[in-house]
Every structure is written in structure tokens, then in C-alpha cells.
mmCIF file of C-alpha atoms in Angstrom:
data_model
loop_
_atom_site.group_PDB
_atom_site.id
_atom_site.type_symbol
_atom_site.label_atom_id
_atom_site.label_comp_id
_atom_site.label_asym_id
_atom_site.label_seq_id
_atom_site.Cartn_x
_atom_site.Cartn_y
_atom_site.Cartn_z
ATOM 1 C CA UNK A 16 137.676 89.109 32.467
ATOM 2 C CA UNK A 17 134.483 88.918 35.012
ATOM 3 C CA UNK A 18 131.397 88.830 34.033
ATOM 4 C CA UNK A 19 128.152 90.439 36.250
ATOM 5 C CA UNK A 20 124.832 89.048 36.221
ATOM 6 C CA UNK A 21 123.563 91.894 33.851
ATOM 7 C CA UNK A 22 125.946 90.405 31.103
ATOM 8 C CA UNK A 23 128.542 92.732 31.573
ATOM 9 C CA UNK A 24 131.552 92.039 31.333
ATOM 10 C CA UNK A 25 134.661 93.761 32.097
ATOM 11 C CA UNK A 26 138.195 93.698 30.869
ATOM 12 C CA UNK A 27 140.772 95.473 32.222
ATOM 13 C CA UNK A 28 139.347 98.258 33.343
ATOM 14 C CA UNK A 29 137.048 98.303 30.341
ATOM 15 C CA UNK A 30 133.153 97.003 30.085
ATOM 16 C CA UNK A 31 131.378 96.061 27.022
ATOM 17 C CA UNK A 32 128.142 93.914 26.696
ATOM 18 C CA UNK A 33 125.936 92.548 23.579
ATOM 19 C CA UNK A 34 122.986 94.303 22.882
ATOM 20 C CA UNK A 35 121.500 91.512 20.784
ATOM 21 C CA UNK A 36 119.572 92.441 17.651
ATOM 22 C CA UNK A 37 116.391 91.018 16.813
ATOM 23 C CA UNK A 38 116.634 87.455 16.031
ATOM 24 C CA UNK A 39 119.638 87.370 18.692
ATOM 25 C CA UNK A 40 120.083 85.616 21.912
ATOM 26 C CA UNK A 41 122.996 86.146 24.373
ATOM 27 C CA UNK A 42 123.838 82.845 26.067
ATOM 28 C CA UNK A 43 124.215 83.128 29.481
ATOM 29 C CA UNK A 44 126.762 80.681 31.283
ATOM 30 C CA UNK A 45 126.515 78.915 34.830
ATOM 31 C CA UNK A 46 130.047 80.453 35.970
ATOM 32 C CA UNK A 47 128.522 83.848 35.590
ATOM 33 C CA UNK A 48 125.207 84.188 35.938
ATOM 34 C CA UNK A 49 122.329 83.602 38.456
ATOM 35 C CA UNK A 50 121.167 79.826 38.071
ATOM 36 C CA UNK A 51 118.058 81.424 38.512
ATOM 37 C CA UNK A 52 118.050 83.637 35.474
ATOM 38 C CA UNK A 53 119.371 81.104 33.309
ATOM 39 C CA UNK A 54 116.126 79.023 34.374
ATOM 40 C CA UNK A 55 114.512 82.613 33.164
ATOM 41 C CA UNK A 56 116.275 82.380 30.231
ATOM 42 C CA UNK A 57 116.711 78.706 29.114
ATOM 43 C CA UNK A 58 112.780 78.553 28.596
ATOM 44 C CA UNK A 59 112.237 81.990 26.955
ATOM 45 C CA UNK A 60 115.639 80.977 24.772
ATOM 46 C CA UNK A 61 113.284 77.047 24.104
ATOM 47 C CA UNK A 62 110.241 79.233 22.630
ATOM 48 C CA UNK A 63 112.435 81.289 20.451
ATOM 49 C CA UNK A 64 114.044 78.695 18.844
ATOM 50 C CA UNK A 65 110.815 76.497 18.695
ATOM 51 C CA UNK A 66 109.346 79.711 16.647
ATOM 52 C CA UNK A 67 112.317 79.631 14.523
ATOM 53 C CA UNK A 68 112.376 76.014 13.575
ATOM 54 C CA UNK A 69 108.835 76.099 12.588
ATOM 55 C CA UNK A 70 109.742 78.203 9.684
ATOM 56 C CA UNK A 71 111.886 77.423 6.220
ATOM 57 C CA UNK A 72 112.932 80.031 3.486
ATOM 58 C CA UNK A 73 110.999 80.737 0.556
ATOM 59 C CA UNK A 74 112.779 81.057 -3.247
ATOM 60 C CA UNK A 75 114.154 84.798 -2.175
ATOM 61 C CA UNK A 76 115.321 83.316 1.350
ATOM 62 C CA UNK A 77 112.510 84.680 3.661
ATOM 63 C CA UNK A 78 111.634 83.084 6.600
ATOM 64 C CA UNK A 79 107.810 81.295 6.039
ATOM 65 C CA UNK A 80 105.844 79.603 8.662
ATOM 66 C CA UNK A 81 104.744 76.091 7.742
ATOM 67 C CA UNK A 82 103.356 75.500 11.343
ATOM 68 C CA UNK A 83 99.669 74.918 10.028
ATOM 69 C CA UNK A 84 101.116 71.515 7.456
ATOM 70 C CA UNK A 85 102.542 69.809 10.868
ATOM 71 C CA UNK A 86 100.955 67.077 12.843
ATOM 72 C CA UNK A 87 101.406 66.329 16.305
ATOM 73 C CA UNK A 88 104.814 63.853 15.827
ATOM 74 C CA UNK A 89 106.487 66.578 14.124
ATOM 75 C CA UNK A 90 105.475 69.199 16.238
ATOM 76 C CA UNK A 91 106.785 67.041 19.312
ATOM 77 C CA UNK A 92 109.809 66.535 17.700
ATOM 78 C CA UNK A 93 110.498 70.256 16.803
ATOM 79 C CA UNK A 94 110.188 70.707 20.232
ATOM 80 C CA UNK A 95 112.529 68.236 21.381
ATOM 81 C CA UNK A 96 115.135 70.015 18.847
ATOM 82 C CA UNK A 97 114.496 73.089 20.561
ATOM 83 C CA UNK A 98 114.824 71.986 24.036
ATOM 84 C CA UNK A 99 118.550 70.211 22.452
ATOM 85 C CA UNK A 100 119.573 73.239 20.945
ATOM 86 C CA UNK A 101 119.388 75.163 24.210
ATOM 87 C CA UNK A 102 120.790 72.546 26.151
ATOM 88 C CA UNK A 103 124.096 72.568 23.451
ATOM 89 C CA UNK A 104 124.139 76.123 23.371
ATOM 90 C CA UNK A 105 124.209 76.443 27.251
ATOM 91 C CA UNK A 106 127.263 73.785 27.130
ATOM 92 C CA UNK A 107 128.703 75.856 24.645
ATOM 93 C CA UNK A 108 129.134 78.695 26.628
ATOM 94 C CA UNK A 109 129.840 77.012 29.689
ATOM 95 C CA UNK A 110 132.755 75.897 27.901
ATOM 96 C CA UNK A 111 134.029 79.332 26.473
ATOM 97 C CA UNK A 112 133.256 81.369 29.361
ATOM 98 C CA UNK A 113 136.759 80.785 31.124
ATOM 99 C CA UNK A 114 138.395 82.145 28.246
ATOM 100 C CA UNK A 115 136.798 84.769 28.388
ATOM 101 C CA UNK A 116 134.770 84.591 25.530
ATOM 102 C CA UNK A 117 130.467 84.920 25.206
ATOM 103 C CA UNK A 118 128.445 83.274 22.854
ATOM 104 C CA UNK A 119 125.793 84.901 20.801
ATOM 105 C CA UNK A 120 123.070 82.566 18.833
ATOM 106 C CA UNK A 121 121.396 83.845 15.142
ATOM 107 C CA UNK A 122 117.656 81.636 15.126
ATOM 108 C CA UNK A 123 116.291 81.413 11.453
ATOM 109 C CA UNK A 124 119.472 80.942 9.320
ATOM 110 C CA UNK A 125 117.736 79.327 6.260
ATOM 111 C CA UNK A 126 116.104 76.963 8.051
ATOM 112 C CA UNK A 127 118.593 75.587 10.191
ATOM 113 C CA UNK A 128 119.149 75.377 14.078
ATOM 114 C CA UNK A 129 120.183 78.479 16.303
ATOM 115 C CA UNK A 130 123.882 79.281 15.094
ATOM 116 C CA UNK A 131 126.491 79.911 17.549
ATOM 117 C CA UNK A 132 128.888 82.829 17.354
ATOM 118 C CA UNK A 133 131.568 83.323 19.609
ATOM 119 C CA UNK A 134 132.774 87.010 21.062
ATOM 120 C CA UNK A 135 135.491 88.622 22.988
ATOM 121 C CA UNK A 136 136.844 91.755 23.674
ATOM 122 C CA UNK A 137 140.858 92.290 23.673
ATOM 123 C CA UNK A 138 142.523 95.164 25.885
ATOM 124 C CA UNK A 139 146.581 95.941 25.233
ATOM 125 C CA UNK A 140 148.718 99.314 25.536
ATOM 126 C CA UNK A 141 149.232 101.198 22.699
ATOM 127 C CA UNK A 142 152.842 101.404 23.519
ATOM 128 C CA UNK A 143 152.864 97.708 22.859
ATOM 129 C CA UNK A 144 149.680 96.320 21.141
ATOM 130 C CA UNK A 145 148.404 92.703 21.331
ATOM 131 C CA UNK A 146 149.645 91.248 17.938
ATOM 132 C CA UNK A 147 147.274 88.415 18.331
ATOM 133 C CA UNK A 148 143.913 90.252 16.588
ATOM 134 C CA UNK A 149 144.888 88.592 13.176
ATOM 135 C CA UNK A 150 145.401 85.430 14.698
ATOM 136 C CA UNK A 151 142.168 85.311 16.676
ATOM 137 C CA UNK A 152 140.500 86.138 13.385
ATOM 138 C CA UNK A 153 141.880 83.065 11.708
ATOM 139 C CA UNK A 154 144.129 85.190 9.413
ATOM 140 C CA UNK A 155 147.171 82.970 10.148
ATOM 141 C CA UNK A 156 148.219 79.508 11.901
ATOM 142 C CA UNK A 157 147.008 76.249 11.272
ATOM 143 C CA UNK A 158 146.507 74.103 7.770
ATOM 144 C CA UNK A 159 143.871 76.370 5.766
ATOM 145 C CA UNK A 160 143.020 74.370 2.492
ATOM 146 C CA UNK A 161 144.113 78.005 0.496
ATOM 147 C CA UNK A 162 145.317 81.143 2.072
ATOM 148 C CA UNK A 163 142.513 82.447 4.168
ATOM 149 C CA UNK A 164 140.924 85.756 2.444
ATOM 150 C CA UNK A 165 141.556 88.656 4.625
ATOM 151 C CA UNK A 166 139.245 92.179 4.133
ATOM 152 C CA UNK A 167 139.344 95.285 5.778
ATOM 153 C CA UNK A 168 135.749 96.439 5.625
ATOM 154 C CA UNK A 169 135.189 100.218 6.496
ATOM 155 C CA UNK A 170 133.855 101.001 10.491
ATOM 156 C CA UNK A 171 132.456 103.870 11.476
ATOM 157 C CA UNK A 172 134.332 103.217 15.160
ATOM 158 C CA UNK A 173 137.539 101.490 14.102
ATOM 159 C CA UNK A 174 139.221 99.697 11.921
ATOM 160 C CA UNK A 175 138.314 96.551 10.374
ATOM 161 C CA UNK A 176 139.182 93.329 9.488
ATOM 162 C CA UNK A 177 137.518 90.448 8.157
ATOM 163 C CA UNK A 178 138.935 86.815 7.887
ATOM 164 C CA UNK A 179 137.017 83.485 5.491
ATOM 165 C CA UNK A 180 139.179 80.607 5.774
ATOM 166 C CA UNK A 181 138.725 76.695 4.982
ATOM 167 C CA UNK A 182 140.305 74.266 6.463
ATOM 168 C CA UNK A 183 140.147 70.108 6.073
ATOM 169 C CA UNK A 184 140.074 68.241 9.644
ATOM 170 C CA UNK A 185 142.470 66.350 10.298
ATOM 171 C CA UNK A 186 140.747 63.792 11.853
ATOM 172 C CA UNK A 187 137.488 63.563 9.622
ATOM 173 C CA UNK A 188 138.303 65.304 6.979
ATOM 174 C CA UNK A 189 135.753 67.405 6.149
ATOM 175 C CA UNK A 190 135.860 70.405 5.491
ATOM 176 C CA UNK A 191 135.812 73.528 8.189
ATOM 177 C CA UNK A 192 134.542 77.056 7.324
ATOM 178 C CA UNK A 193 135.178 80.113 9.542
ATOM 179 C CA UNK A 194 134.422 83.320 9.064
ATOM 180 C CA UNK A 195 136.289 86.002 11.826
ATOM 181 C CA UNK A 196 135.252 89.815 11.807
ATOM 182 C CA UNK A 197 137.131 92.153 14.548
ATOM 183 C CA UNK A 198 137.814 95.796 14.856
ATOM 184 C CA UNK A 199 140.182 97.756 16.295
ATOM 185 C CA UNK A 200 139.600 101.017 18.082
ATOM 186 C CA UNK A 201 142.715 103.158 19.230
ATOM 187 C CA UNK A 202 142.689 105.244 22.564
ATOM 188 C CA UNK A 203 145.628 107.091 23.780
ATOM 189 C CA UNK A 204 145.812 104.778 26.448
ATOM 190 C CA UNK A 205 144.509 101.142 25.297
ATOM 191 C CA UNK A 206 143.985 99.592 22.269
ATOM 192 C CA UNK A 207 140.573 98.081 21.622
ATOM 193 C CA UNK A 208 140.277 94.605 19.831
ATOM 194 C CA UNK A 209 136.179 93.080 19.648
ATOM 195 C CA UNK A 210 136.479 89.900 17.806
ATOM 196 C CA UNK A 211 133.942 87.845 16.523
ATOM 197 C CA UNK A 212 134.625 84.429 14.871
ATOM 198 C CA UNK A 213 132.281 81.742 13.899
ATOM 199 C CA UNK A 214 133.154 77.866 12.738
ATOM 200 C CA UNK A 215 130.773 75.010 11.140
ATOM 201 C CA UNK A 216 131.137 72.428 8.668
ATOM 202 C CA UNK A 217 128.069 73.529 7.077
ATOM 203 C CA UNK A 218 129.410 75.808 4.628
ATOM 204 C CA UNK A 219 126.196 76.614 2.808
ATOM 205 C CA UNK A 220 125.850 79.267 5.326
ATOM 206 C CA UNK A 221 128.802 81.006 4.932
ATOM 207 C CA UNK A 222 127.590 84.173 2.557
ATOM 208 C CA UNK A 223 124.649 84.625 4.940
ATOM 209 C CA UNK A 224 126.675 84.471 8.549
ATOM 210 C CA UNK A 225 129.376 87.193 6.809
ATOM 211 C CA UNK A 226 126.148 89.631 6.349
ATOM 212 C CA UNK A 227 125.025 88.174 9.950
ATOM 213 C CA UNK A 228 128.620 89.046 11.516
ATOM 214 C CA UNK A 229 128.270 92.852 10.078
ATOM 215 C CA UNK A 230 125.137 93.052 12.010
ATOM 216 C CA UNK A 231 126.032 92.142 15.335
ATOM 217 C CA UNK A 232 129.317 93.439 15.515
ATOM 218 C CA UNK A 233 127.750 97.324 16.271
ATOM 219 C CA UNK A 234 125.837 95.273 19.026
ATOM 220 C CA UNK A 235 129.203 94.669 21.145
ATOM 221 C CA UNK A 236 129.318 98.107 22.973
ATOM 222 C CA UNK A 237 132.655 98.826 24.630
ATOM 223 C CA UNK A 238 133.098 101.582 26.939
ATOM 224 C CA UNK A 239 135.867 102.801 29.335
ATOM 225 C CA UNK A 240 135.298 101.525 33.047
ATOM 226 C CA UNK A 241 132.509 99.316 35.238
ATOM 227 C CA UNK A 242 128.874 100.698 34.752
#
């Protein structure tokens, strides 16, 4: 995969990008993009998620600003969050990036921090198609806690499949909830896979980030050759 300072990226022979929806932010990464635009970005991304921190959900799970009830300390330390959160979302992608993978960010997830999602598009031939969608997804390997529930919701552009697992860490043991969504779109030459999968220990959010997942898979457009 390579990766053009647009956000395109391109896999074998096939581009596809993340139009973000609102409340959205594309990560860029240092191994491919402009240092320069990530400057652009990292303090455009600090305001964002400053904006988003300064509001909590109401009863029905609206976002409401409380900026007026804060004093100075607490408005200095919401920005200090903010300028973290970029900082680990930045190192985040960084850190995916060789795989081939971008990260996508949701700000205003009932309350919390910006919430990192991870996505990658898969190219195979149709004579022999990459087996490896399910496992991306989280549909099989490892220790789940129970067998991982697997969905196939209904596309418009492909098929679907959607993956909630649990699993206990071995080394802390808490507990680990991911939530995979991927679709598969046949050509007579290639077989598309888009996957998206997102992992937290804060499993409170797991109902809202499956809704959040249906949103901004649309958002990954794939289309045959470089732009």
C-alpha cells in the first residue's frame, strides 16, 4: 500500500480514501504525509477535540455544552487533554501506517475522548480470495471470553459482515471489547475487502461505536486505479 499526501491510498492497483463524516477526523501519519500538513492538521485536529470535550450527554445522549460552568483550571486542563489526545492519536497512526492500515477518530462519544478506529482495504483474485476477511474482523483466533457474535448486515455495495467479541487480557485481565465491520465487494477481476475494526476496554461504548461503524463505513470509497 502507498499512501499520497491527499490521503489516498492505493492498493494494488486500486485507490480508496475516507471521506470523513461530520464529527470525523482522518489521522494523518509522518511516513505519509507532508510534516507540514500534519502541523496544518494537528492544530485544527487540537480545536476539534477541545470543542468536543467541552460537552457531556444529556438523559437522551445528546451532546450539551457546559463550557459557560468552567473556570480557568478546568478549562486549562481540557486543553491539555486535547493537545494529549492528538499527540496519542498521531502515535497511533504512526504505528499502523506500515501495515497498511489508517486511523479514523469519532470526537463526542458520550463524553469521552476522540475514539480511534482503525481501517484498511484488502485486494485478492477472485480465482483465489483472501480468506483472512473473517479473521481481520475478529470472527476467529485468539481466547474470546464466548464465541464472538458474527452478523451479516445488508450493503447496498457488498456484502457484509459484522464481528462483537470479548476477550479477557491475559496480562491484566480486564476485559477487551471489539467490534469489526467489513464488506466485501466482488469484481470479475479482484475481490474487494474494507475492514474496519475498533478495540477498548471501555465497553460502555460498545452499542454506540456499532451505530458509529455503520456510519463511516460508506465513507471508505474504493475505486479501480490511481486518481
Amino acid at each position: 500500500m502507498t499512501t499520497t499526501n491527499s490521503g489516498e491510498a492505493t492498493t494494488a492497483g486500486w485507490s480508496w480514501r475516507v471521506d470523513p463524516p461530520a464529527g470525523w477526523l482522518v489521522v494523518p501519519s509522518t511516513l505519509t504525509e507532508d510534516h507540514a500538513d500534519i502541523a496544518v492538521w494537528e492544530r485544527g485536529a487540537a480545536g476539534a477535540v477541545r470543542v468536543s470535550l467541552e460537552q457531556q450527554p444529556d438523559a437522551d445522549g445528546e451532546p450539551v455544552a457546559v463550557h459557560d460552568a468552567m473556570d480557568d483550571a478546568v478549562g486549562a486542563a481540557l486543553d491539555r487533554m486535547a493537545e494529549e489526545s492528538v499527540v496519542n492519536l498521531r502515535a497511533f497512526a504512526d504505528g499502523m501506517a506500515p501495515e497498511g492500515h489508517r486511523v479514523v477518530a469519532r470526537l463526542g462519544v458520550l463524553g469521552r475522548g476522540p475514539v480511534p478506529v482503525l481501517v484498511a482495504v484488502r485486494v485478492s483474485d477472485p480465482a483465489e480470495p483472501d480468506d483472512g476477511l473473517m479473521a481481520a474482523l475478529g470472527a476467529t483466533g485468539g481466547y474470546p471470553a464466548a464465541p464472538p457474535t458474527v452478523e451479516y448486515p445488508e450493503l447496498p455495495d457488498g456484502d457484509g459482515v459484522r464481528v462483537v467479541r470479548l476477550d479477557v487480557g491475559e496480562e491484566t485481565g480486564g476485559a477487551w471489547l471489539s467490534v469489526g465491520l467489513g464488506r466485501r465487494t466482488d469484481h470479475s477481476d479482484a475481490v474487494v475487502d474494507t475492514v474496519l475494526v475498533w478495540r477498548t476496554q471501555d465497553v460502555l461504548l460498545g452499542a454506540a461505536m456499532v451505530d458509529l461503524l455503520d456510519e463511516l463505513l460508506p465513507a471508505v470509497r474504493v475505486t479501480r486505479g490511481a486518481a
